[in-house]
Coordinates of C-alpha atoms in Angstrom, one line a residue:
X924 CA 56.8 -28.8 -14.8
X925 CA 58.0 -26.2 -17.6
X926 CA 55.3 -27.2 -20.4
X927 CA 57.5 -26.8 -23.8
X928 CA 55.3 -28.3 -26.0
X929 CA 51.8 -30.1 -26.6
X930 CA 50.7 -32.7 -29.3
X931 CA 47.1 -34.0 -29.8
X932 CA 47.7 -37.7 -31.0
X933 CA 45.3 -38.6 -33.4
X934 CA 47.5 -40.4 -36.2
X935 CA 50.8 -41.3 -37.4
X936 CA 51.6 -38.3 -38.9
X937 CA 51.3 -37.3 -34.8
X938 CA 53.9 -39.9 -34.1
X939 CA 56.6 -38.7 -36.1
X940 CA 56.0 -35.2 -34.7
X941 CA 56.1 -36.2 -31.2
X942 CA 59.6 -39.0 -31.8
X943 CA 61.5 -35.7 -33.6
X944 CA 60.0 -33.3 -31.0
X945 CA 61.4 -35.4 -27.8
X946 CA 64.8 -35.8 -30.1
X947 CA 65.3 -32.3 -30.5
X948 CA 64.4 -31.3 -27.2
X949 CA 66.9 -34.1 -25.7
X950 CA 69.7 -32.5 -28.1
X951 CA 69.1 -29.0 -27.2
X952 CA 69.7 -30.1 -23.5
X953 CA 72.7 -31.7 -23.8
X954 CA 71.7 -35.8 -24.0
X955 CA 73.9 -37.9 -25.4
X956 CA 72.7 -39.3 -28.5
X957 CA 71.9 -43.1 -26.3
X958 CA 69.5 -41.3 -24.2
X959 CA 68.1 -39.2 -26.9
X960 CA 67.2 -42.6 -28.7
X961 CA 66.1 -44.0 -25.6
X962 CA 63.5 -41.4 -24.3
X963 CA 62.6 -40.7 -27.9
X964 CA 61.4 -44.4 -28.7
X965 CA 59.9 -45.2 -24.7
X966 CA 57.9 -41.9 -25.7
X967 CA 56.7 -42.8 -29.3
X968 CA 55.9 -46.6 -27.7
X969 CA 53.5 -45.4 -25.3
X970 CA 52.1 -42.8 -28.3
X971 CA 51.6 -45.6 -30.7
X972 CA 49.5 -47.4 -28.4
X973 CA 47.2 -44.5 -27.5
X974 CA 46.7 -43.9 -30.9
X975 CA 45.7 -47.2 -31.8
X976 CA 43.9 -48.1 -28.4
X977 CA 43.2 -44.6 -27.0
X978 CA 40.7 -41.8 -27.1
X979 CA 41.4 -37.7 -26.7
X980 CA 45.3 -38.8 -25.9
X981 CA 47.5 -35.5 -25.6
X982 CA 51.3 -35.4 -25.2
X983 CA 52.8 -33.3 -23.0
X984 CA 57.0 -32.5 -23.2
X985 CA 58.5 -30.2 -20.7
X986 CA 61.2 -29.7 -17.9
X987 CA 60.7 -30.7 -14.4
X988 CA 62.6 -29.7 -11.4
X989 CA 63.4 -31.9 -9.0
X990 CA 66.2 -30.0 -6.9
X991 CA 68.1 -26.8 -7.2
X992 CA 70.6 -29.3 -8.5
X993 CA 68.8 -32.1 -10.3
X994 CA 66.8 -31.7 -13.6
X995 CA 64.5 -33.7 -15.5
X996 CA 63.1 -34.4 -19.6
X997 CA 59.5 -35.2 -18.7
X998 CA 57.1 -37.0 -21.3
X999 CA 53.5 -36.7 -19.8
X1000 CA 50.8 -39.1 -22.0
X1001 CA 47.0 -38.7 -21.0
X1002 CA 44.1 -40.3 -21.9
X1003 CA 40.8 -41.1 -20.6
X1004 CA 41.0 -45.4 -21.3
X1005 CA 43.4 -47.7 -19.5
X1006 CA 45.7 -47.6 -22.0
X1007 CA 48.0 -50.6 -20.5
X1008 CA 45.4 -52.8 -19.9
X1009 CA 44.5 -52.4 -23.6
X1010 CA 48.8 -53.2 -24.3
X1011 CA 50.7 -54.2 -21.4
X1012 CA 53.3 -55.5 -24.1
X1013 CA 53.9 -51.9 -25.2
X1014 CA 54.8 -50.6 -21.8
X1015 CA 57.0 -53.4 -20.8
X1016 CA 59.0 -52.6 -23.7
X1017 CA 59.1 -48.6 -23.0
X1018 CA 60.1 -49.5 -19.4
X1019 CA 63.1 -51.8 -20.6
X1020 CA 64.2 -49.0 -22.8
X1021 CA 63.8 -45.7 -20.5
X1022 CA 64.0 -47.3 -16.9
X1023 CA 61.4 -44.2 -15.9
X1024 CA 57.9 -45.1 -16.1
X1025 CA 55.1 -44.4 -14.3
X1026 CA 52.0 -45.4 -14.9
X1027 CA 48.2 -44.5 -13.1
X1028 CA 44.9 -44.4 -14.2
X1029 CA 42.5 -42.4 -11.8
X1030 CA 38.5 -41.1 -12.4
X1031 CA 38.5 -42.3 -16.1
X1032 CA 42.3 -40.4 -17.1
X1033 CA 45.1 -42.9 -17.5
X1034 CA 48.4 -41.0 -17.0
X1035 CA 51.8 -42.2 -18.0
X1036 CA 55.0 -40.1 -17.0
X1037 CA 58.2 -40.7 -18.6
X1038 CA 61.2 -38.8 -17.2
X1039 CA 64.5 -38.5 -18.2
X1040 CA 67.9 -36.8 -15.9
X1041 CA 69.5 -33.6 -17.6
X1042 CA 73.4 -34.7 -16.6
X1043 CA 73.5 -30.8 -16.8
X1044 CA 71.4 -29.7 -14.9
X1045 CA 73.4 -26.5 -14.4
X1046 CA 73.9 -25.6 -18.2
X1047 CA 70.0 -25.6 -18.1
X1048 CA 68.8 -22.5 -16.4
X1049 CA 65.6 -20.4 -16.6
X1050 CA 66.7 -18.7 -19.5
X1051 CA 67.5 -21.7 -21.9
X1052 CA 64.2 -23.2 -20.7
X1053 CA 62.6 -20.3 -22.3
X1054 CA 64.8 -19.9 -25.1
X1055 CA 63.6 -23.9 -25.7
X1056 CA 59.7 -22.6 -25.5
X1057 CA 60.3 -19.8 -28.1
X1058 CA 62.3 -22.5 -30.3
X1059 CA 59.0 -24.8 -30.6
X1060 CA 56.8 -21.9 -30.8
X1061 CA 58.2 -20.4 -33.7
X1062 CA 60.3 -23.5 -34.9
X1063 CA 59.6 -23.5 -38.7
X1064 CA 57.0 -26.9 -39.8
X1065 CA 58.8 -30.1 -39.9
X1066 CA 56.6 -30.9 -43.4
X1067 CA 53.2 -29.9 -44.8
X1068 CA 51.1 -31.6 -42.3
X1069 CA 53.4 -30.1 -38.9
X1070 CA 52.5 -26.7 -40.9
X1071 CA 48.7 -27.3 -41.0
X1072 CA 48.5 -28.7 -38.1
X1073 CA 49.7 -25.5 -36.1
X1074 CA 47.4 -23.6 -38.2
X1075 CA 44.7 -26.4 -37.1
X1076 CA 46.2 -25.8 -33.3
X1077 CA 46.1 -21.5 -33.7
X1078 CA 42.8 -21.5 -35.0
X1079 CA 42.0 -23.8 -32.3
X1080 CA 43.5 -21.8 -29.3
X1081 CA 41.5 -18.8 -31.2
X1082 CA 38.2 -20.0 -31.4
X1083 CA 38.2 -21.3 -27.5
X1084 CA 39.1 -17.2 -27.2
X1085 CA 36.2 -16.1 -29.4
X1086 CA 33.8 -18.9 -27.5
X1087 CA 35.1 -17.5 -23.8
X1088 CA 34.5 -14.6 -24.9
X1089 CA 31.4 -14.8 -26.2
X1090 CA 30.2 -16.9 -22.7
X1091 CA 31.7 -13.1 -20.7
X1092 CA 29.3 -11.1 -23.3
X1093 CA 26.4 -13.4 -23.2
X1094 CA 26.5 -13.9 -19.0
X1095 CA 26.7 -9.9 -19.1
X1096 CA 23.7 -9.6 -20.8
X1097 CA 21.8 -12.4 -18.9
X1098 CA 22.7 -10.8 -15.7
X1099 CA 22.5 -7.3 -16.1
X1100 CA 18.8 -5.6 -15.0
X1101 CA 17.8 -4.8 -18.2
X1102 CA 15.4 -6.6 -21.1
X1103 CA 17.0 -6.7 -24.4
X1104 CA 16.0 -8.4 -27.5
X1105 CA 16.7 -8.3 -31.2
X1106 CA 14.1 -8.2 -33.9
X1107 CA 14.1 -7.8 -37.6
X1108 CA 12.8 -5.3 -40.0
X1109 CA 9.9 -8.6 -40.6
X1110 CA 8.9 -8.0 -36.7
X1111 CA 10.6 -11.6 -35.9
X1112 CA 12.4 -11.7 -32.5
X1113 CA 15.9 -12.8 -33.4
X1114 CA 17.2 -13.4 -30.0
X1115 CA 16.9 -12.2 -26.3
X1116 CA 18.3 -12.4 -22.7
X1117 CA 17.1 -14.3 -20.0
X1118 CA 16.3 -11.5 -17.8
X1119 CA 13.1 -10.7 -20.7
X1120 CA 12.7 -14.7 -20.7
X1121 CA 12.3 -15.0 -17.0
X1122 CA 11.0 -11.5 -16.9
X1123 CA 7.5 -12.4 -19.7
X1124 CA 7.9 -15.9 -18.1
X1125 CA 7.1 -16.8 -22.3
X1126 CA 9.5 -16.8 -24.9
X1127 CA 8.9 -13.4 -27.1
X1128 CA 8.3 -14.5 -30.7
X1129 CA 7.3 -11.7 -32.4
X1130 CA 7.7 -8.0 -32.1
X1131 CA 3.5 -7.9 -33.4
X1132 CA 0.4 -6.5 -31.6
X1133 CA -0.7 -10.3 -30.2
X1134 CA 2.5 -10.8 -28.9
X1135 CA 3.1 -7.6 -27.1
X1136 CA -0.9 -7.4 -25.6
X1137 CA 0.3 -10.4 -23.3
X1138 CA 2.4 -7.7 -21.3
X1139 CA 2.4 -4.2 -22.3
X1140 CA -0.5 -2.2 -20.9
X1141 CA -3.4 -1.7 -23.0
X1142 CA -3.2 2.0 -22.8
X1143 CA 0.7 1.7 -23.8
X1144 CA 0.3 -0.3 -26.7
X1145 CA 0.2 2.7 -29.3
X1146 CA 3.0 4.1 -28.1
X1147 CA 5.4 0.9 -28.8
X1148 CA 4.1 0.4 -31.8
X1149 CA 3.9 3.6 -33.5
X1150 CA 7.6 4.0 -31.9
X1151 CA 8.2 0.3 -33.9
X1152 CA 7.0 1.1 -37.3
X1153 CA 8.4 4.9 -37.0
X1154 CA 12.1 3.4 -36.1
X1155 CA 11.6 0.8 -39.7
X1156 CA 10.6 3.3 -42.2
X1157 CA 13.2 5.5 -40.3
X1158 CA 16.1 3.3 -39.8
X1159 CA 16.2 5.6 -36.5
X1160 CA 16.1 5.3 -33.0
X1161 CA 12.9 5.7 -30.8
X1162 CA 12.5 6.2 -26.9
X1163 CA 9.2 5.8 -24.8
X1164 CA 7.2 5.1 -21.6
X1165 CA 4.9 2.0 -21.1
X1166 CA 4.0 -0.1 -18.6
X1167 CA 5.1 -3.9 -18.4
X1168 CA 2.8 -6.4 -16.5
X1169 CA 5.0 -8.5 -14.1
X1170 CA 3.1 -11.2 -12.1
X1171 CA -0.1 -8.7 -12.6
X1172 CA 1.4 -5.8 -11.6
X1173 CA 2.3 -3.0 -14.3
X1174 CA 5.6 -1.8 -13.6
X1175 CA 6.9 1.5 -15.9
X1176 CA 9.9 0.9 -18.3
X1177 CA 12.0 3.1 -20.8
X1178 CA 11.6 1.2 -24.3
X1179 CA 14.9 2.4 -26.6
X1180 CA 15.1 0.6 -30.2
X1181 CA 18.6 1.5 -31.9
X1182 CA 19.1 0.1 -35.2
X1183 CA 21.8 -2.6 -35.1
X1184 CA 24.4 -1.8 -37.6
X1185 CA 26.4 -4.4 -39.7
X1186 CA 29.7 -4.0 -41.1
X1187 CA 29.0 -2.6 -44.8
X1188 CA 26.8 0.0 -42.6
X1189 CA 23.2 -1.5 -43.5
X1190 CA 20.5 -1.9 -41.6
X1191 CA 18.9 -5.3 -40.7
X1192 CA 18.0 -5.5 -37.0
X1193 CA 17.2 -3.1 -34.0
X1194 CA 18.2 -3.8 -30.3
X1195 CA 15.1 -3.1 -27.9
X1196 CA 15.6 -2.3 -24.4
X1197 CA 13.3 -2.4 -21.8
X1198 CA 15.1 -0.4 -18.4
X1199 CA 12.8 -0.2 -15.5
X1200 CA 12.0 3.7 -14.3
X1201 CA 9.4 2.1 -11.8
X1202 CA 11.1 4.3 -9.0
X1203 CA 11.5 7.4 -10.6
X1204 CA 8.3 7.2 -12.1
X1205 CA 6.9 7.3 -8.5
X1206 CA 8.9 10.2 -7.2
X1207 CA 7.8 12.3 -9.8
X1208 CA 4.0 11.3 -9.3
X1209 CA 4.5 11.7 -5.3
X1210 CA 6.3 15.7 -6.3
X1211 CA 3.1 16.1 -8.5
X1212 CA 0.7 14.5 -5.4
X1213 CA 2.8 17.0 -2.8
X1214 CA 1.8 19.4 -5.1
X1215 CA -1.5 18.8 -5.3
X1216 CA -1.0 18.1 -1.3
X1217 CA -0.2 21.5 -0.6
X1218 CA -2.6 23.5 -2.9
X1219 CA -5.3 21.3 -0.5
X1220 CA -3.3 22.1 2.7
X1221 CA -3.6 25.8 1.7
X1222 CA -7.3 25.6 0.1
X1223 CA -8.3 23.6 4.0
X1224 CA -6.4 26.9 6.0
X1225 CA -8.9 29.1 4.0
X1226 CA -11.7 26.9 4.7
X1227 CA -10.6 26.7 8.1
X1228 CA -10.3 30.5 8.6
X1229 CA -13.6 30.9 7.5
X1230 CA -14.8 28.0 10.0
X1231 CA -13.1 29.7 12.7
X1232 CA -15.0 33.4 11.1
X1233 CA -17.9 31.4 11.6
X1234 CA -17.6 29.9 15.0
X1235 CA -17.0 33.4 16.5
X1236 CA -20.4 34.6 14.6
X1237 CA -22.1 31.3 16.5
X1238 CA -20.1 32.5 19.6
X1239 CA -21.5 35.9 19.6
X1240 CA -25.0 34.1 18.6
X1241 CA -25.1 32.1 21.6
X1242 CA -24.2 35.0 23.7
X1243 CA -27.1 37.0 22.3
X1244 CA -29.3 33.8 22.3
X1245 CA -28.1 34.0 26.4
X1246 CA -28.9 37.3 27.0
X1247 CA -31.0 39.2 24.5
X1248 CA -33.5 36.0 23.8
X1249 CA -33.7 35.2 27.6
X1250 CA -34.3 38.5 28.9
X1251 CA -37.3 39.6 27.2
X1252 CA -38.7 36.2 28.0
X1253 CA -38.2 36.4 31.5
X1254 CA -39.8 39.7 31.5
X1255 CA -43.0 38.3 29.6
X1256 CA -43.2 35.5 32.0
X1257 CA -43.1 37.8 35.3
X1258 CA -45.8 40.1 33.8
X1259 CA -48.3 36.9 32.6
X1260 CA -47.4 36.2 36.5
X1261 CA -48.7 39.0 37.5
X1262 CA -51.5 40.1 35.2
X1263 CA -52.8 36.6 36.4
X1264 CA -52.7 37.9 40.3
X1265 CA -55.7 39.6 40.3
X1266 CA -57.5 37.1 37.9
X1267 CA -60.0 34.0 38.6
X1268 CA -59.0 30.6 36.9
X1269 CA -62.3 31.0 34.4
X1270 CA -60.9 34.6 33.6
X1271 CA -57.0 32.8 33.0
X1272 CA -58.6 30.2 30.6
X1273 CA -60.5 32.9 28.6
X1274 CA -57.2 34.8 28.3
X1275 CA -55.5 31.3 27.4
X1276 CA -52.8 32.6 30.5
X1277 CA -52.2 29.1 30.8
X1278 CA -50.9 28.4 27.3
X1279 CA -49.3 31.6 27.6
X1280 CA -47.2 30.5 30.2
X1281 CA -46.4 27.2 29.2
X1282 CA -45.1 28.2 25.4
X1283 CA -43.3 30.4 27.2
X1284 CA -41.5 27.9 29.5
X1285 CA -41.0 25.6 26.9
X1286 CA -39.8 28.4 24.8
X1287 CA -36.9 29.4 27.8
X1288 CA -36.0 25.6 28.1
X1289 CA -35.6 25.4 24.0
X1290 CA -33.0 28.1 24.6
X1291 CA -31.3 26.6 26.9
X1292 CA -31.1 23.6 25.2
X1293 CA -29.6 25.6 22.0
X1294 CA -27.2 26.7 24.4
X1295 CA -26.3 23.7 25.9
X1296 CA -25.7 22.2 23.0
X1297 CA -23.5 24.8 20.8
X1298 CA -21.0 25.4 23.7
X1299 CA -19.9 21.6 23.1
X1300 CA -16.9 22.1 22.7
X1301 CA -13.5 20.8 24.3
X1302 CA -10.7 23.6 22.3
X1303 CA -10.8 25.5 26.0
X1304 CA -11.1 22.7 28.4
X1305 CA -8.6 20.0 29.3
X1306 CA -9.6 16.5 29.9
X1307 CA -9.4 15.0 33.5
X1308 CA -10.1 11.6 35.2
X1309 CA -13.9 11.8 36.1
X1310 CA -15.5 8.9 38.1
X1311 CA -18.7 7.4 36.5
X1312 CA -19.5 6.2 40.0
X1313 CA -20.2 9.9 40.9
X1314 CA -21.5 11.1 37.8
X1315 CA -24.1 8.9 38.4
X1316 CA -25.3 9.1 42.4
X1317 CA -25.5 13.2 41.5
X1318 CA -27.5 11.9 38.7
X1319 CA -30.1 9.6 40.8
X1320 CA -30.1 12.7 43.6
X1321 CA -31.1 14.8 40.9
X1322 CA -33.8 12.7 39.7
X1323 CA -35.2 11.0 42.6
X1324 CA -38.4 12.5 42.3
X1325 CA -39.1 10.8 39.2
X1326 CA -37.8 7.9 40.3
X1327 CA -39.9 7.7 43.6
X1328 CA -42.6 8.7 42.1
X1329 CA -43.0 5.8 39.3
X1330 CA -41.6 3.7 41.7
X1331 CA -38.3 3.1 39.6
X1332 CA -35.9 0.4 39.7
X1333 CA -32.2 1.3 39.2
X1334 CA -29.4 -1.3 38.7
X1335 CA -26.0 -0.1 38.9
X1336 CA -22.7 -2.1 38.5
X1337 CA -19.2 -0.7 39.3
X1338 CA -18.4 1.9 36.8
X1339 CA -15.0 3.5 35.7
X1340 CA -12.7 6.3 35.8
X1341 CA -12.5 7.9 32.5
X1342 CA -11.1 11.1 30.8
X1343 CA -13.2 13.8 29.4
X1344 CA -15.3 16.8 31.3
X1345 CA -16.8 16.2 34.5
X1346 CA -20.0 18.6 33.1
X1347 CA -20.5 17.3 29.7
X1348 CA -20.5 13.5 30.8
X1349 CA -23.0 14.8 33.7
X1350 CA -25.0 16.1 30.8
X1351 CA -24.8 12.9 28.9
X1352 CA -25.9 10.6 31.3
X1353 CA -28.4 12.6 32.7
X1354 CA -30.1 12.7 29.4
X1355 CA -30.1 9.1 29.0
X1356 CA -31.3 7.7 32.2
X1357 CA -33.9 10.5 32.1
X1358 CA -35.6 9.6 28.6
X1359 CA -35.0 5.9 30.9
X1360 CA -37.3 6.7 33.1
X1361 CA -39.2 9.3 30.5
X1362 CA -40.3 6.9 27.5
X1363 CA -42.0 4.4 29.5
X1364 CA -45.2 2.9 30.5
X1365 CA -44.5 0.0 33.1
X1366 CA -42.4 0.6 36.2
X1367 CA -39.5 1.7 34.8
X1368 CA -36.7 -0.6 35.6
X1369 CA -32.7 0.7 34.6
X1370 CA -29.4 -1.2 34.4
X1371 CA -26.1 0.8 34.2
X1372 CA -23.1 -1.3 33.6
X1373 CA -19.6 -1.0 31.9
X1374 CA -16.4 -3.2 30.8
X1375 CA -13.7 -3.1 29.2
X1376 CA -13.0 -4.0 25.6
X1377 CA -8.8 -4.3 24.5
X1378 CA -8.1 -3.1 20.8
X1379 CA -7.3 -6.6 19.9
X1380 CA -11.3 -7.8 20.3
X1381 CA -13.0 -4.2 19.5
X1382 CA -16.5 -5.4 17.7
X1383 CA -16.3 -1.8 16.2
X1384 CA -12.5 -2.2 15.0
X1385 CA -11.4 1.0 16.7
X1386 CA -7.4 1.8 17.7
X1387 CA -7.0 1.2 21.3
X1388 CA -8.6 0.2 24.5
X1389 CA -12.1 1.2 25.3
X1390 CA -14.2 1.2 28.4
X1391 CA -18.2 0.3 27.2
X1392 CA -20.8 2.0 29.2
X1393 CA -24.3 0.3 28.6
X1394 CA -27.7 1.7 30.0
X1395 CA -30.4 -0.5 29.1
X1396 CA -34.1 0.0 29.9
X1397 CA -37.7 -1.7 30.1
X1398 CA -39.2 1.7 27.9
X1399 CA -41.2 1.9 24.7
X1400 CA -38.3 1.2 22.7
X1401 CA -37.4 2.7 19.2
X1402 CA -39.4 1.7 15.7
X1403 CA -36.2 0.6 13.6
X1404 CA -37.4 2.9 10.8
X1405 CA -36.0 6.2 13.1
X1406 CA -32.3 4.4 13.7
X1407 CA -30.6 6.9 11.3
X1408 CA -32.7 10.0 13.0
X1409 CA -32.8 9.6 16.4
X1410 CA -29.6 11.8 16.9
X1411 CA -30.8 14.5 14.6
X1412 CA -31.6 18.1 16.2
X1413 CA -35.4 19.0 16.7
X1414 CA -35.6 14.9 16.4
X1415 CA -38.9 14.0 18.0
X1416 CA -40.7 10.5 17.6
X1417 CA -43.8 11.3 19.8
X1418 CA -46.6 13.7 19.6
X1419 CA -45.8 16.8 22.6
X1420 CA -48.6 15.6 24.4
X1421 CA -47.6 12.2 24.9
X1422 CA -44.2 12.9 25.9
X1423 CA -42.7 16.5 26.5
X1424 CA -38.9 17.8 25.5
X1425 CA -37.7 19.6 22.7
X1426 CA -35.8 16.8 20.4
X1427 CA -32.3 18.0 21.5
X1428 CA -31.3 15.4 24.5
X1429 CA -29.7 12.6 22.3
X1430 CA -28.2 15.3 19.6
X1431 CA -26.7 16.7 22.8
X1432 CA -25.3 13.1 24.0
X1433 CA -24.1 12.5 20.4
X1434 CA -22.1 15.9 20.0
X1435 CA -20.6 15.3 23.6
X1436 CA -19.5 11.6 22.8
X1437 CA -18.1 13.3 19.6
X1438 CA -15.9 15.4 21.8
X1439 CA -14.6 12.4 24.1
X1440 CA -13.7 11.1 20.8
X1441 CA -16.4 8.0 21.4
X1442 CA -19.0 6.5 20.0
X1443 CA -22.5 6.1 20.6
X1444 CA -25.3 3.6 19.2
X1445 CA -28.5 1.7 20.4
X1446 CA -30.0 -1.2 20.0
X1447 CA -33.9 -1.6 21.0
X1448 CA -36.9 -3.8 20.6
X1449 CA -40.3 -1.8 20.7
X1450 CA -42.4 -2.4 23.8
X1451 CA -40.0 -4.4 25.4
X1452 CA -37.4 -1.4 25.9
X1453 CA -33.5 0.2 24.3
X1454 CA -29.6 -0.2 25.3
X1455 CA -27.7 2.3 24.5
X1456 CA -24.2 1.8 24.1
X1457 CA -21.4 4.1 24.7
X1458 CA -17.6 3.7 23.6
X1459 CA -15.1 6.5 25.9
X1460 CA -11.6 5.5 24.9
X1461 CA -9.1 4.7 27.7
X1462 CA -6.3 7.5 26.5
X1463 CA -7.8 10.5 24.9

């Protein structure tokens, strides 16, 4: 249906508008003036009853189409009661009159349709449907009343425009990313969006100190407010950076107050916005740490040069400490040798020969210990798979003297393959099983055992598989008080006499787990004997 026109009907002044509107309209499609009356009374029937009976009722007049060929007057009455329950008389007598009626009342909306034929049809085409649309809507008032009520109607149709709009502006402002709130030159918060509300989680009464501590960062709250009280005696704008706390994080946002104009140009309000610069905030602090990255990065390739300066100095050391140191000594030693030929064993303790010879043995074997333990180092070798299983049975050949002679018992469980140096880890575990069999005072009895421990149940949380290697012995054991020292250079826990060596072996077995990037640690119970336990990671 063409709408043409719509009444409210709300009172008999209503009435008479909608009996001359459905008599004009009839006349202007060419009714006779029987079927005017007829469609004009079965219309204002119905009316009268919804306004008497009814409640919101709302006439609608237009033009229906039916066929290409077959046209239509149609009254359309609407209300949300069953208005012929409430006065079936009233419809009996509209249907006697028009013939046309159709009545239904659905979901709380009666709905009465009254129809009248065009006889026509042809006369009324889309043009004089729309000529009959402009007639209505600037047909001049009827009386005083049809006059105010279309300025009731305008103002209507206006303020619905002003109220939809107003819903577009204030969704926008929910919905957008941004905090905004308005707050007068008295510091009281006027309004705000819900992204602040949801945002604070609080409503935001005040633009005050107590207020703004709940979320602004303490360190931040001179800026806003100095910014607040500069922008009132200003009447200005003011921009700044603080920190917002959002479920106890601080997160950084731009602050902008912009004094809110009125029409006559004063000054009674400013709009804050809060705009989060969280992201760009950390860019610039990870340029400034990248910085700061690269002034360490070229401050470690100085150190570093001068570590590699140093190494070669200890590289050239070593090589003197190999040659130079040992030379002379060996010389010393073959002339105490032979001054001693020709000399009894009272005249050798006179001359303290033997002292003489034995500082100088232990003097050689402190070199080579030195030695042994600076050229740790795996920059010129490459890793290879080395079988424990052998490291060791060169390792029992090697000491079988020892062993045999305190009668030793050696335990040794399926071991192995791992990666590192063949020499070093020969070195490593020779030095263990020695002090073993060394630091003891019982019948020395040694276990040598190994498993394998997956990243996921690592007791020392280290990345990776690792294969444990665990010597454990019946020896002195170690007082707890030297844990922290044991692995120290020149380390010794005994008097000389009790117990010969320099103080080197487990620094040595330390610096060459180092290198297998491993670990090493003990655990021991004086008099009752030590494990030492050793982590070699599966891939190097």
């Amino acid at each position: 249906m063409k709408e043409i026109i719509k009444i409210n009907l709300d009172n008999e002044m209503d009435l008479i508008l909608a009996h001359k509107r459905c008599m004009k309209i009839a006349e202007m499609c060419g009714m006779p003036s029987s079927f005017q009356t007829r469609f004009s009374t079965a219309v204002s029937e119905i009316a009268r009853c919804s306004i008497a009976k009814g409640k919101d009722s709302v006439l609608v007049i237009g033009i229906h189409i039916t066929k290409a060929t077959q046209k239509e007057i149609l009254a359309i009455i609407t209300d949300s009661i069953d208005l012929k329950s409430c006065n079936p008389e009233a419809f009996n007598y509209a249907s006697k009159i028009s013939g046309n009626i159709e009545y239904s009342f659905k979901g709380n909306q009666s709905t009465t349709r009254i129809s009248q034929q065009v006889l026509s049809p042809g006369l009324l085409s889309e043009t004089k449907i729309k000529s009959l649309i402009d007639y209505f809507k600037f047909e001049p008032p009827l009386s005083p009343y049809d006059e105010i009520r279309k300025k009731n109607i305008e103002l209507i149709a206006l303020s619905e425009k002003l109220i939809e709009s107003e819903n577009r502006y204030r969704k926008l402002a929910n919905t957008i990313p941004i905090l905004i709130c308005e707050v007068n030159d008295r510091n009281k918060v006027l309004l705000y969006n819900e992204s602040l509300l949801h945002y604070l989680k609080v409503p935001l009464q005040t633009f005050e100190r107590k207020s703004l501590t709940v979320f602004i960062h303490p360190e931040d709250m001179e800026v806003i407010l100095e910014g607040w009280e500069k922008a009132k005696a200003n009447q200005s704008s003011f921009s700044g950076e603080i920190r917002i706390n959002n479920s106890g994080t601080y997160i950084w946002h731009l602050v902008t107050m912009i004094p809110n104009k009125s029409e006559d140009g004063s000054f009674n309000s400013w709009l804050v916005y809060f705009v989060d610069i969280n992201a760009q905030k950390l860019v610039v602090e990870t340029l400034k740490d990248n910085t700061q990255l690269k002034m360490t990065q070229r401050e470690l390739e100085s150190a570093n040069s001068k570590l590699v300066f140093k190494n070669k100095e200890l590289e050239q050391f070593a090589y003197i400490a190999s040659h130079d140191l040992q030379e002379p000594l060996r010389k010393i030693m073959i002339m105490i040798s032979r001054a001693s030929e020709n000399l009894s064993e009272e005249q050798k303790k006179d001359y303290y020969f033997d002292r003489i010879a034995l500082s100088a043995t232990r003097l050689s074997d402190l070199i080579t210990d030195v030695l042994n333990y600076s050229r740790i180092d795996n920059n010129k070798h490459f890793f290879g798979e080395v079988d424990l299983n052998d490291i060791i049975a060169e390792i029992l050949g090697d000491l079988s003297m020892i062993i045999e002679e305190k009668s030793a018992l050696i335990t040794i469980e399926p071991l192995p393959q791992v990666l590192g140096l063949n020499t070093q880890l020969r070195q490593l575990f020779y030095n263990l099983v020695n002090n073993s069999l060394k630091f003891n005072t019982t019948v020395p009895s040694v276990t040598i055992s190994a498993t394998l421990v997956p990243e996921d149940n690592n007791p020392l949380v280290l990345s990776g598989d690792y294969d444990i290697i665990s010597i454990a012995d019946n020896g002195i054991g170690i007082e707890s008080q030297y844990s922290n020292r044991i692995f120290n250079m020149f380390q010794r826990l005994h008097e000389r006499d009790q117990y010969g060596g320099n103080g080197i072996g487990l620094a040595l077995c330390q610096r060459i787990i180092e290198n297998h990037n491993g670990i090493i640690n003990f655990t021991s119970t004086p008099g009752e004997g030590t494990i030492f336990w050793i982590y070699l990671p599966k891939q190097q």
